[in-house]
XYZ file of C-alpha atoms in Angstrom:
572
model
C -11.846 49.816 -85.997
C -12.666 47.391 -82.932
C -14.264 44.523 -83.641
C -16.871 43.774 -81.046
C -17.415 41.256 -78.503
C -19.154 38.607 -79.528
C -22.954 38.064 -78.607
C -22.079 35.187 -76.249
C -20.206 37.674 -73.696
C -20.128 41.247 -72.478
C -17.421 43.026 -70.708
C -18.141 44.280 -66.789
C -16.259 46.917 -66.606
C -13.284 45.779 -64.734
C -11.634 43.272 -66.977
C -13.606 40.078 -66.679
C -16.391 39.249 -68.514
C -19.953 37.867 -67.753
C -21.916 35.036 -69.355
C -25.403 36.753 -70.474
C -28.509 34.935 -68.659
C -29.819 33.412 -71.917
C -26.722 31.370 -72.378
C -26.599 30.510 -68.639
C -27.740 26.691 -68.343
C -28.447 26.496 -64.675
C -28.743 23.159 -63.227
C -32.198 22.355 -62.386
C -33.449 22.546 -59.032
C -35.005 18.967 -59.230
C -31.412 17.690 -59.560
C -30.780 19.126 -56.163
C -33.513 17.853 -54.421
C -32.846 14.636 -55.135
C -29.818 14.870 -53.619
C -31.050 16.150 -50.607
C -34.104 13.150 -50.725
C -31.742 10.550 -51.261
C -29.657 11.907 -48.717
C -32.640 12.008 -46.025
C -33.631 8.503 -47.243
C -30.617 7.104 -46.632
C -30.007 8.257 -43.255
C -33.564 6.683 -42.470
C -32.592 3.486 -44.069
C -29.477 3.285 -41.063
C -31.717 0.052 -39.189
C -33.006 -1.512 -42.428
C -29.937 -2.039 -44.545
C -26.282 -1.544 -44.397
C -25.060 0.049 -48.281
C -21.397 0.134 -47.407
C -21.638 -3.725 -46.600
C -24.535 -4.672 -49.396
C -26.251 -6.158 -46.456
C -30.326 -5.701 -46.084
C -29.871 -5.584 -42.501
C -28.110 -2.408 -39.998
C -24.798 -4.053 -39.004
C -24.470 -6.017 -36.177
C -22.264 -5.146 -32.855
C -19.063 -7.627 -32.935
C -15.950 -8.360 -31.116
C -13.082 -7.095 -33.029
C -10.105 -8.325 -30.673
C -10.247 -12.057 -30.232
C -8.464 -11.358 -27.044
C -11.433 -9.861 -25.710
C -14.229 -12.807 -25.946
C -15.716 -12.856 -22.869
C -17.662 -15.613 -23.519
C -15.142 -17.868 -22.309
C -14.390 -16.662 -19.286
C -16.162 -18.002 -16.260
C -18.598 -15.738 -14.316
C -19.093 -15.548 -10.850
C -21.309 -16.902 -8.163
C -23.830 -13.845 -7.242
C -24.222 -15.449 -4.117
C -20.804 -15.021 -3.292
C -20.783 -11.574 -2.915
C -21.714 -10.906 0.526
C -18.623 -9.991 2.945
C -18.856 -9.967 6.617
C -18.088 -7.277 8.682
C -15.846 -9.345 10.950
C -14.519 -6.870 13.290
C -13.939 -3.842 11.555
C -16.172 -1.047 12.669
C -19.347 -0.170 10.757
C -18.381 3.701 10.148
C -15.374 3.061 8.994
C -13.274 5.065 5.769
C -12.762 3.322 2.599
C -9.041 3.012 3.075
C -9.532 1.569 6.505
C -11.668 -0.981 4.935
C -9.022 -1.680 2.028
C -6.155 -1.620 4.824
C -7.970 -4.540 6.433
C -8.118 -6.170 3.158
C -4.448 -5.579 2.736
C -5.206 -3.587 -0.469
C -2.846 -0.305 -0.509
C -4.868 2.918 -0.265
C -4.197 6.595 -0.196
C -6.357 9.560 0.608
C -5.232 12.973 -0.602
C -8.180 15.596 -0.256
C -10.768 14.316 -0.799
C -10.078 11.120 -2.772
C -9.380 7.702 -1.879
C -7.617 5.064 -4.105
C -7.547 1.830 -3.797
C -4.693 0.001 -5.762
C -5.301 -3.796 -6.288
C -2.447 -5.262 -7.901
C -1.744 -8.869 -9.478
C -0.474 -11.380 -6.873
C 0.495 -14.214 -8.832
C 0.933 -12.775 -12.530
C 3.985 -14.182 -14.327
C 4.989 -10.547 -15.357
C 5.326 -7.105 -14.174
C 1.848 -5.494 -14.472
C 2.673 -2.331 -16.815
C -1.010 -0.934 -17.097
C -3.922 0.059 -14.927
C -7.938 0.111 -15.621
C -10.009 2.437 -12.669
C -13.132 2.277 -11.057
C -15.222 5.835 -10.418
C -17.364 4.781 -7.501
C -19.124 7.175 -6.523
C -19.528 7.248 -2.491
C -22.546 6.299 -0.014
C -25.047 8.413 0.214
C -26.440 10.205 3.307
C -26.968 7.963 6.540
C -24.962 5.194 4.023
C -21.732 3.401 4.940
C -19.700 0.895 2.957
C -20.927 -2.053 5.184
C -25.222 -0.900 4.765
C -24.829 -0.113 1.045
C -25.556 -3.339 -0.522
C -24.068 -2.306 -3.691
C -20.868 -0.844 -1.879
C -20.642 -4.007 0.100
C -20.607 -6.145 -2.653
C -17.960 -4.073 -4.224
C -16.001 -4.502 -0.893
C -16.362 -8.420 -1.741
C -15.263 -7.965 -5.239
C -12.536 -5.806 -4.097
C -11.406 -8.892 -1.973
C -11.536 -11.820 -4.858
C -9.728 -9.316 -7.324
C -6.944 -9.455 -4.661
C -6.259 -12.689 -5.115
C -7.650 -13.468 -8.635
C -5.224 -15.590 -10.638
C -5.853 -14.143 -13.741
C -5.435 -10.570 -12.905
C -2.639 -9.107 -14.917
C -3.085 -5.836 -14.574
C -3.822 -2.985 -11.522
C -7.212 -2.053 -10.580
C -7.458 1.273 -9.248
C -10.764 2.068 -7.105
C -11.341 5.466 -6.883
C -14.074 7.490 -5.010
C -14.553 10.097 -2.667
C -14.495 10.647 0.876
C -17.463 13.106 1.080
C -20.845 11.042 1.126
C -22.457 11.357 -2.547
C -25.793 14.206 -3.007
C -27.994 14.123 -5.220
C -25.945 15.651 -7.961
C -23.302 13.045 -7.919
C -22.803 13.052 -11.170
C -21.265 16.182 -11.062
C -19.486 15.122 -8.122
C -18.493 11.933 -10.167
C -17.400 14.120 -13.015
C -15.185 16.240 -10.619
C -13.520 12.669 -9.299
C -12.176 12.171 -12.662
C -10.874 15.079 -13.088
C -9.334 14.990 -9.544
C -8.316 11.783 -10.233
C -6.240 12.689 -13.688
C -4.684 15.778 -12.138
C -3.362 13.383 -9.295
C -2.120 10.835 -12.443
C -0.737 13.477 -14.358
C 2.311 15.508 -13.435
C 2.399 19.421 -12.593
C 3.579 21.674 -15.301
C 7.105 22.405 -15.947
C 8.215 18.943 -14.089
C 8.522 15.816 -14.387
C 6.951 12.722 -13.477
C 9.177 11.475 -11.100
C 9.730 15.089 -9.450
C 6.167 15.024 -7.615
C 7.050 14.758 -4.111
C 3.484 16.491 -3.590
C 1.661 13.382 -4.471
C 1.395 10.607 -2.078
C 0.467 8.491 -5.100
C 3.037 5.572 -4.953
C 5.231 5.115 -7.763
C 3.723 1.391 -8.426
C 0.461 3.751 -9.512
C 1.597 6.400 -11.208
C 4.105 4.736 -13.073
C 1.677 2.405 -14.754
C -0.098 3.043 -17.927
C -4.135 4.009 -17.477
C -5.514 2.377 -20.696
C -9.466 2.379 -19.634
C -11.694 3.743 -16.858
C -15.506 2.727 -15.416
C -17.064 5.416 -14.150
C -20.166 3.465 -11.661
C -23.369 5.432 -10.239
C -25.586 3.228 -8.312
C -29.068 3.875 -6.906
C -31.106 1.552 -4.804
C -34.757 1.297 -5.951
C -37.922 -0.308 -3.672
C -37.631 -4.097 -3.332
C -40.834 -4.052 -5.799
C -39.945 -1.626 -8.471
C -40.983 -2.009 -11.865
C -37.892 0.614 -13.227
C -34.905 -1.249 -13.085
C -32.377 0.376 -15.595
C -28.941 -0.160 -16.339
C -28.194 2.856 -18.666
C -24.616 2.396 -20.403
C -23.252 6.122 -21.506
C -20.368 5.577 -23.858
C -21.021 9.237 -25.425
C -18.363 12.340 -23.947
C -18.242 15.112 -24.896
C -17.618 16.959 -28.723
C -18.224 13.656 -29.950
C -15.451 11.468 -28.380
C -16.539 7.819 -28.134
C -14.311 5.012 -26.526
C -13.587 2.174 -28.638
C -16.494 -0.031 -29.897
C -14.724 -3.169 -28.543
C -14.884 -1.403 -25.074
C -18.345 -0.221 -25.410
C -20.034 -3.560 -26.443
C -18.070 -5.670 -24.405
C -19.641 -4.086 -21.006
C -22.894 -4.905 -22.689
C -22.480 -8.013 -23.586
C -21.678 -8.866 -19.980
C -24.528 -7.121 -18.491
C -26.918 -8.758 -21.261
C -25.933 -11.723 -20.083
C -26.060 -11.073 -16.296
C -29.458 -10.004 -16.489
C -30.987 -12.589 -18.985
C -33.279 -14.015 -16.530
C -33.923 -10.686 -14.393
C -36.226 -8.082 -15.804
C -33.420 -5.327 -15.930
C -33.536 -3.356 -19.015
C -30.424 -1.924 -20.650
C -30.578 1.552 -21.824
C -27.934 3.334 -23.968
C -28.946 6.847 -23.356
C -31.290 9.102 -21.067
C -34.255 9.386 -23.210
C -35.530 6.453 -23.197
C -39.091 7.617 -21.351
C -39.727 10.543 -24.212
C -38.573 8.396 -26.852
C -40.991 6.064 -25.624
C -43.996 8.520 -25.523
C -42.892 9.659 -29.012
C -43.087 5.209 -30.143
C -46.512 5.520 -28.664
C -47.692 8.729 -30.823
C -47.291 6.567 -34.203
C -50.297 5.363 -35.404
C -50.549 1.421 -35.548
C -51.421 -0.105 -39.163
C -49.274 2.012 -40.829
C -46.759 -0.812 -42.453
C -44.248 0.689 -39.736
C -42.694 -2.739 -37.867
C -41.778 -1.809 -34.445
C -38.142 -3.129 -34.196
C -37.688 -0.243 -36.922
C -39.333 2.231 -34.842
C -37.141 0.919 -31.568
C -33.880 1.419 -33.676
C -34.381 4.380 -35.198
C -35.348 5.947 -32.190
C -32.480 4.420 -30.611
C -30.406 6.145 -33.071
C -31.991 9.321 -32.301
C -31.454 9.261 -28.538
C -27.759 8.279 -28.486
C -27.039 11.175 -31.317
C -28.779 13.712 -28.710
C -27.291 12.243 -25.853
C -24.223 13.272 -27.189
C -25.116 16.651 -27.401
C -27.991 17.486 -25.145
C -28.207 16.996 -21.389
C -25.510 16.531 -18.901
C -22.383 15.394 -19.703
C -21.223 12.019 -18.477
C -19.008 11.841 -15.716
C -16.125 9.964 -18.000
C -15.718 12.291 -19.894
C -12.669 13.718 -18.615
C -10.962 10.582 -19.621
C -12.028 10.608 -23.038
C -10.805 13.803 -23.339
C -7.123 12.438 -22.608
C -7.638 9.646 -25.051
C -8.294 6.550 -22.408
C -10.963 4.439 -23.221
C -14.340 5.061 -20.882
C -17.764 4.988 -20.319
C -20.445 5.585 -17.618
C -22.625 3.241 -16.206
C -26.076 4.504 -13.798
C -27.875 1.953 -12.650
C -31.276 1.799 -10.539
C -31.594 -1.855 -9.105
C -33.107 -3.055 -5.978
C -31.113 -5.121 -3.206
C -32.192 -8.549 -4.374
C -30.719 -7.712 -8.417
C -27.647 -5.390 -7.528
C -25.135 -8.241 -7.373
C -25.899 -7.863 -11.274
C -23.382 -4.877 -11.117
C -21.087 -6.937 -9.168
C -20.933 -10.060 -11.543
C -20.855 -8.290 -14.814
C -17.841 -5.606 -13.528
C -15.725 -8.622 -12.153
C -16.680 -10.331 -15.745
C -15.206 -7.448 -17.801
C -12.142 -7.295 -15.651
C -11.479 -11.053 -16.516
C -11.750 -10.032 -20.002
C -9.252 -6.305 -19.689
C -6.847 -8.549 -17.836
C -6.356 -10.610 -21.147
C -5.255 -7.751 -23.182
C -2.013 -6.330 -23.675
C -2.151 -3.329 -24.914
C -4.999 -0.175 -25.965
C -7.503 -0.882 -28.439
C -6.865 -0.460 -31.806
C -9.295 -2.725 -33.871
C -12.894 -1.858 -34.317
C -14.284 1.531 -34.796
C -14.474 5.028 -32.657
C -16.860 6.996 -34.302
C -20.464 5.380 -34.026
C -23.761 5.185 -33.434
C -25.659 2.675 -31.273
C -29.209 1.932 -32.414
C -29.441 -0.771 -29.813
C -27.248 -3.128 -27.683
C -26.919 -5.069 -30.463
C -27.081 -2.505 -33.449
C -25.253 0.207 -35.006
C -23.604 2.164 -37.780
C -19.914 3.329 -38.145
C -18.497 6.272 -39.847
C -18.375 4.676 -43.036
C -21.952 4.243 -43.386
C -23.424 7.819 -42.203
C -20.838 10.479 -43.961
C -22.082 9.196 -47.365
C -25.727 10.705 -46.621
C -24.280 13.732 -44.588
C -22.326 14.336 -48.264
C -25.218 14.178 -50.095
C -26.796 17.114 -48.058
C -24.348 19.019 -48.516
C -24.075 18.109 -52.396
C -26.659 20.861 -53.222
C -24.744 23.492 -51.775
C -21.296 22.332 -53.336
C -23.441 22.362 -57.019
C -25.021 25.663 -56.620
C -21.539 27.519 -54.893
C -19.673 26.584 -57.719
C -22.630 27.611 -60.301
C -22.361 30.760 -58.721
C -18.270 31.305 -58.237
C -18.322 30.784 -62.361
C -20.674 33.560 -62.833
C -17.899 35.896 -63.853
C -17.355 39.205 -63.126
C -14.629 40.482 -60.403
C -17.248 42.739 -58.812
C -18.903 41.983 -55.783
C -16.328 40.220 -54.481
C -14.709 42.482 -51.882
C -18.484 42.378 -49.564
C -17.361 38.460 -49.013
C -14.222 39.102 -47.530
C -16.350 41.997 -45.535
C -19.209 39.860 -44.397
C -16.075 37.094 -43.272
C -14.713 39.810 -40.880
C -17.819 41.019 -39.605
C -19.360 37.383 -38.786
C -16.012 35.703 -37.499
C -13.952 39.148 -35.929
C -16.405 40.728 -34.812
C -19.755 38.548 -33.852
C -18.151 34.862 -33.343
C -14.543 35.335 -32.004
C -15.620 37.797 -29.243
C -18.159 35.871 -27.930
C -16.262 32.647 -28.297
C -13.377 34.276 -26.667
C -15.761 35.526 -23.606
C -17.582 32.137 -22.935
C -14.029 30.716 -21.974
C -14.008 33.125 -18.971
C -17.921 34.209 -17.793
C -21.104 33.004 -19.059
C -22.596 34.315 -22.106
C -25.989 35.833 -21.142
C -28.877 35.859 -23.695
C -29.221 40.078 -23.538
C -25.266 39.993 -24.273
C -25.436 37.649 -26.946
C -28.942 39.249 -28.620
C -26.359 42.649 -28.503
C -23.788 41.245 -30.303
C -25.851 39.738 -32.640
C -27.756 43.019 -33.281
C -24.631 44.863 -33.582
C -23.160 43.145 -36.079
C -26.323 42.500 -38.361
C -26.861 46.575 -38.416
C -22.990 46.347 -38.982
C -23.856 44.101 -41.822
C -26.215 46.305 -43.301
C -24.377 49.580 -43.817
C -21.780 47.813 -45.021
C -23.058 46.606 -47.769
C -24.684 49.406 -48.667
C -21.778 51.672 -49.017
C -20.810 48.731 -50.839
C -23.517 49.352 -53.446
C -22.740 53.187 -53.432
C -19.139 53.149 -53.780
C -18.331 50.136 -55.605
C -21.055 50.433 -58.091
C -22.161 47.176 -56.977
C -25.826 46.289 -58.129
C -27.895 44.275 -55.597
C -28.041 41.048 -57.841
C -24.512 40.574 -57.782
C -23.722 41.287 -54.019
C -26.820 38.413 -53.273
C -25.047 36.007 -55.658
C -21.572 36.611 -53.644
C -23.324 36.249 -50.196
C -25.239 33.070 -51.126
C -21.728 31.835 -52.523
C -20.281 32.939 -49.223
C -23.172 31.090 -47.896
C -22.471 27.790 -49.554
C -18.577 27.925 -49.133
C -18.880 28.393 -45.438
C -21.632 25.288 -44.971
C -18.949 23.306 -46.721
C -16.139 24.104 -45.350
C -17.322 24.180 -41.515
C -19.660 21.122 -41.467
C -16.938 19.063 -43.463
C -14.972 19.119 -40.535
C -17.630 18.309 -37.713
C -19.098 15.187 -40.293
C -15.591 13.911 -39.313
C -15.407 14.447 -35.744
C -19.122 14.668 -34.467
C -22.066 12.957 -36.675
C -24.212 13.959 -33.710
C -24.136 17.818 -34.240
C -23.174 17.801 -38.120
C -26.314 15.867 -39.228
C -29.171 17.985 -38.087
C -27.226 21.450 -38.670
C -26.743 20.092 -42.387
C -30.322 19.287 -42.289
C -31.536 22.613 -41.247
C -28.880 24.397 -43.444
C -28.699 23.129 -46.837
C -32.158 23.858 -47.954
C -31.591 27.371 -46.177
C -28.590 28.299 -48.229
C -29.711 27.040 -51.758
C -32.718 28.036 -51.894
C -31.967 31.677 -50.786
C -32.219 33.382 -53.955
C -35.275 31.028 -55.058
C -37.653 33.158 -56.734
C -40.305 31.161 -54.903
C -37.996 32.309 -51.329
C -38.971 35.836 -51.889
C -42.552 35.459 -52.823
C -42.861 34.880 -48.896
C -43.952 37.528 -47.048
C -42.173 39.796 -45.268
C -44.068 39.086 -41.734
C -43.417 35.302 -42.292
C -39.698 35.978 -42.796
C -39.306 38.021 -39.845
C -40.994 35.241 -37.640
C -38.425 32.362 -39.541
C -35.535 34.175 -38.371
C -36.250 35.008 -34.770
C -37.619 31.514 -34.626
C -34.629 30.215 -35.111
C -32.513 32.515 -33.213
C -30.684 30.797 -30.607
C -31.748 33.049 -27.319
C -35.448 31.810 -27.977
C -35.240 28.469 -28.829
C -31.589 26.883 -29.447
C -29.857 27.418 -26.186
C -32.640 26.980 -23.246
C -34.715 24.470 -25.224
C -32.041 22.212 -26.691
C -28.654 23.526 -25.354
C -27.656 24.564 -21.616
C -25.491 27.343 -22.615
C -23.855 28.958 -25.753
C -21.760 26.413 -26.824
C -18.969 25.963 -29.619
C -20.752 25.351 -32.253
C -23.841 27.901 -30.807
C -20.954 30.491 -31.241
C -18.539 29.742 -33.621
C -21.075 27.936 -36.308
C -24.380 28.074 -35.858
C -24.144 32.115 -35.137
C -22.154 32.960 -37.968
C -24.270 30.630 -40.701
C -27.864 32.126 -38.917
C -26.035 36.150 -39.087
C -25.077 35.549 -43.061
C -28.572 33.939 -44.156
C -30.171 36.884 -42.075
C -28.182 39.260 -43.914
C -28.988 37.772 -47.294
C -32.724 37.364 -46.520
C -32.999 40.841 -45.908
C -31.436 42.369 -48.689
């Protein structure tokens, strides 16, 4: 005779056995909230207090390489930078302005390089830092610019700077500038790299392409300015100097690097009414500043820095990219500069780049102290990476509690439609597309077909999974919102550590998504309203034109997949 199972268990059918529900001690949904709460409150704590630290204040921008404290270096006379024409022509190139200046200078295509190297350094200059300049516009020359002109003049007292110990490489174009020259800036650095680097399959010193000299391309490039200068009305009220450290996928240059542009330019305008900006929505962020009511117990320096926080996260994902990016890319330390000045304040420019060279000339090799991944709340303001992954973990928390909850649910049916719904989403919807954006672009009738496809896919699926697997619909819900869970997890893990910018607000939207999904209260929704969540929040109607130019990455490869798989499980 068999003795039976005991009450506390039952057998499934296929060998494993299954906790009944009135033993099952769930953990309470309050205990996830929290998580998520504390989580949210944290992250809007960032410009009050610093947790890591103890401190009841955000964490202050600081020098982290002693040999880089500009603040004993001398500056330079503004008025000295004003160079006469003498008797070179008006019209003249670039290089035939450098030539006269006995400065070496080279001109392949369509780029012109100016190599300015130490005169009376004690040793053999072994690394280079260059200038992007982008080029006159139209009816400009180099003589009628007065930003151009003064770089002309700075050009001239680098040449014979005693300090300079290492080669500065100017670097701009031979087209005038249009309108868009920030594209055309961003296609000078990547001209400029490709002339740097060697050609496949050979070797450096097998080139005999490149007109480069030797003296250039043998030297090390450890950090690169890329400069984009407009000249506003003598009387302007918008006078802007907007530092762009963010590249793209969320490379940043070194924090040392970053601040210590700004703290020359905060001191080069401290008596002119220039105001520093750190990304490009400073006007909406503004307008949004405005929209908060006043006597609500809100200070405004809180308001200023968390907005601050929320520009340079978007900046580095929304918009145009910077035009130094391509350096970051190659791992050499960079950052954009666009400026809108007037005549009488450009020599601001002038001043504060020939003060940061003073202080890149005292360093002997790349930076290595300080921090890379960051955000800036203000010039003077802002939180590393080990201050905003804790709260990024604590979003996700919820969905590592209720995935495992769910993988101990026993039972070894069900399973297979996971491994199923992982082809479908990846193989099939995400890979393709991903695949296809690296050659055309992906339109939004192409992607709405794919993404059709493969939710109808999706479907039948999983219900010959119910017919011929004898699966019942509770458990193939419980092994898509574990799916659900794992893949949150195990995708936004990764960007926390490489891109706080994108991984915050995806967690954000996520999390609640995927654990409440089988919520009792979830399903008590209408169908109607759940129809009008999910194309909502599909990315041809809002995502890409709104937020995103195009189908990017993580459009493709994460946001698609997690937005298919809650689809499929909402509509089960």
């Amino acid at each position: 005779m068999s003795t039976p199972s005991p009450p506390s268990e039952k057998n499934d059918g296929s060998g494993g056995t299954i906790i009944p529900p009135s033993s099952q001690k769930p953990i309470p949904k309050k205990y996830l909230l929290l998580s998520y709460l504390l989580g949210v409150t944290w992250v809007l704590l960032h410009p009050i207090a610093s947790i890591t630290t103890g401190e009841f204040k955000c964490r202050g921008t600081f020098m982290d390489e002693h040999a880089f404290l500009l603040e004993y270096f001398p500056t330079a006379d503004p008025n000295r930078f004003f160079l006469e024409e003498s008797s070179i022509p008006a019209t003249s190139s670039f290089c035939s302005i450098a030539s006269s200046l006995e400065i070496s200078c080279y001109t392949i295509d369509d780029i012109s390089v100016a190599a300015i190297s130490p005169t009376k350094s004690q040793t053999v200059p072994t690394e280079s830092i260059a200038i992007i300049v982008s080029p006159p516009g139209e009816g400009k020359t180099w003589w009628n610019s007065h930003f151009h002109k003064g770089l002309l003049e700075l050009m001239s007292r680098l040449s014979s700077a005693p300090w300079l110990t290492k080669t500065i490489l100017f670097v701009t174009s031979t087209s005038p500038s249009s309108s868009s020259s920030s594209l055309s800036l961003t296609k000078l650095s990547r001209g400029f790299i490709q002339l740097l680097s060697p050609p496949p399959g050979r070797g450096r010193h097998q080139r005999a392409s490149s007109p480069l000299s030797p003296k250039i391309t043998s030297l090390i490039l450890r950090h690169a300015i890329c400069l984009e200068v407009t000249t506003a009305p003598a009387r302007s009220n918008s006078k802007v100097i907007r530092v762009l450290p963010q590249g793209r996928h969320g490379n940043l240059p070194n924090l040392d690097y970053a601040y210590g542009y700004l703290r020359t330019v905060r001191s080069a305008v401290a008596v002119r009414k220039v105001s520093v900006e750190l990304h490009a929505f400073a006007k909406v962020l503004t307008r949004w500043k405005a929209r908060v009511p006043h006597g609500v117990g809100v200070p405004g320096w809180y308001v200023d820095d968390l907005l601050g926080m929320v520009g340079f996260m978007g900046s580095m994902v929304l918009g145009a990219r910077p035009p130094h990016s391509p350096f970051l890319e190659v791992g050499i330390d960079s950052f954009s500069v666009q400026a809108r000045l007037p005549s009488s304040d450009m020599t601001v420019m002038h001043v504060s780049l020939e003060h940061f060279m003073r202080g890149l000339s005292n360093l002997e090799e790349r930076l290595h102290h300080s921090v890379v991944q960051y955000l800036l709340l203000s010039t003077k303001k802002f939180v590393s990476n080990g201050e905003y992954i804790y709260p990024t973990l604590l979003l996700l928390l919820p969905a590592v509690i209720v995935g495992l909850e769910l993988a101990m649910r026993g039972g070894r049916r069900g399973w297979g439609v996971t491994w199923l719904v992982v082809k479908v989403m990846w193989g099939i919807c995400a890979l393709p597309l991903t695949l296809l954006s690296t050659v055309i672009t992906v339109s939004p009738m192409a992607y709405t077909a794919n993404y059709t496809g493969c939710l109808l896919l999706l479907q039948l699926q999983i219900r010959d999974q119910q017919q011929y697997m004898k699966t019942t619909q509770q458990q193939i819900t419980q092994r898509l919102q574990f799916l659900a869970c794992a893949c949150l997890v195990y995708t936004h893990v990764p960007l926390l550590l490489t891109n706080i910018s994108l991984a915050l607000p995806s967690t954000l939207l996520f999390s609640p998504l995927v654990v409440t999904a089988l919520s009792s209260k979830i399903y008590r929704v209408t169908r109607l309203l759940m129809m009008i969540i999910l194309l909502l929040t599909l990315p041809p109607l809002f995502l890409v034109p709104k937020l995103f130019g195009g189908y990017t990455l993580y459009v493709l490869a994460l946001y698609t997949p997690m937005h298919l798989l809650l689809t499929t499980l909402w509509l089960l």
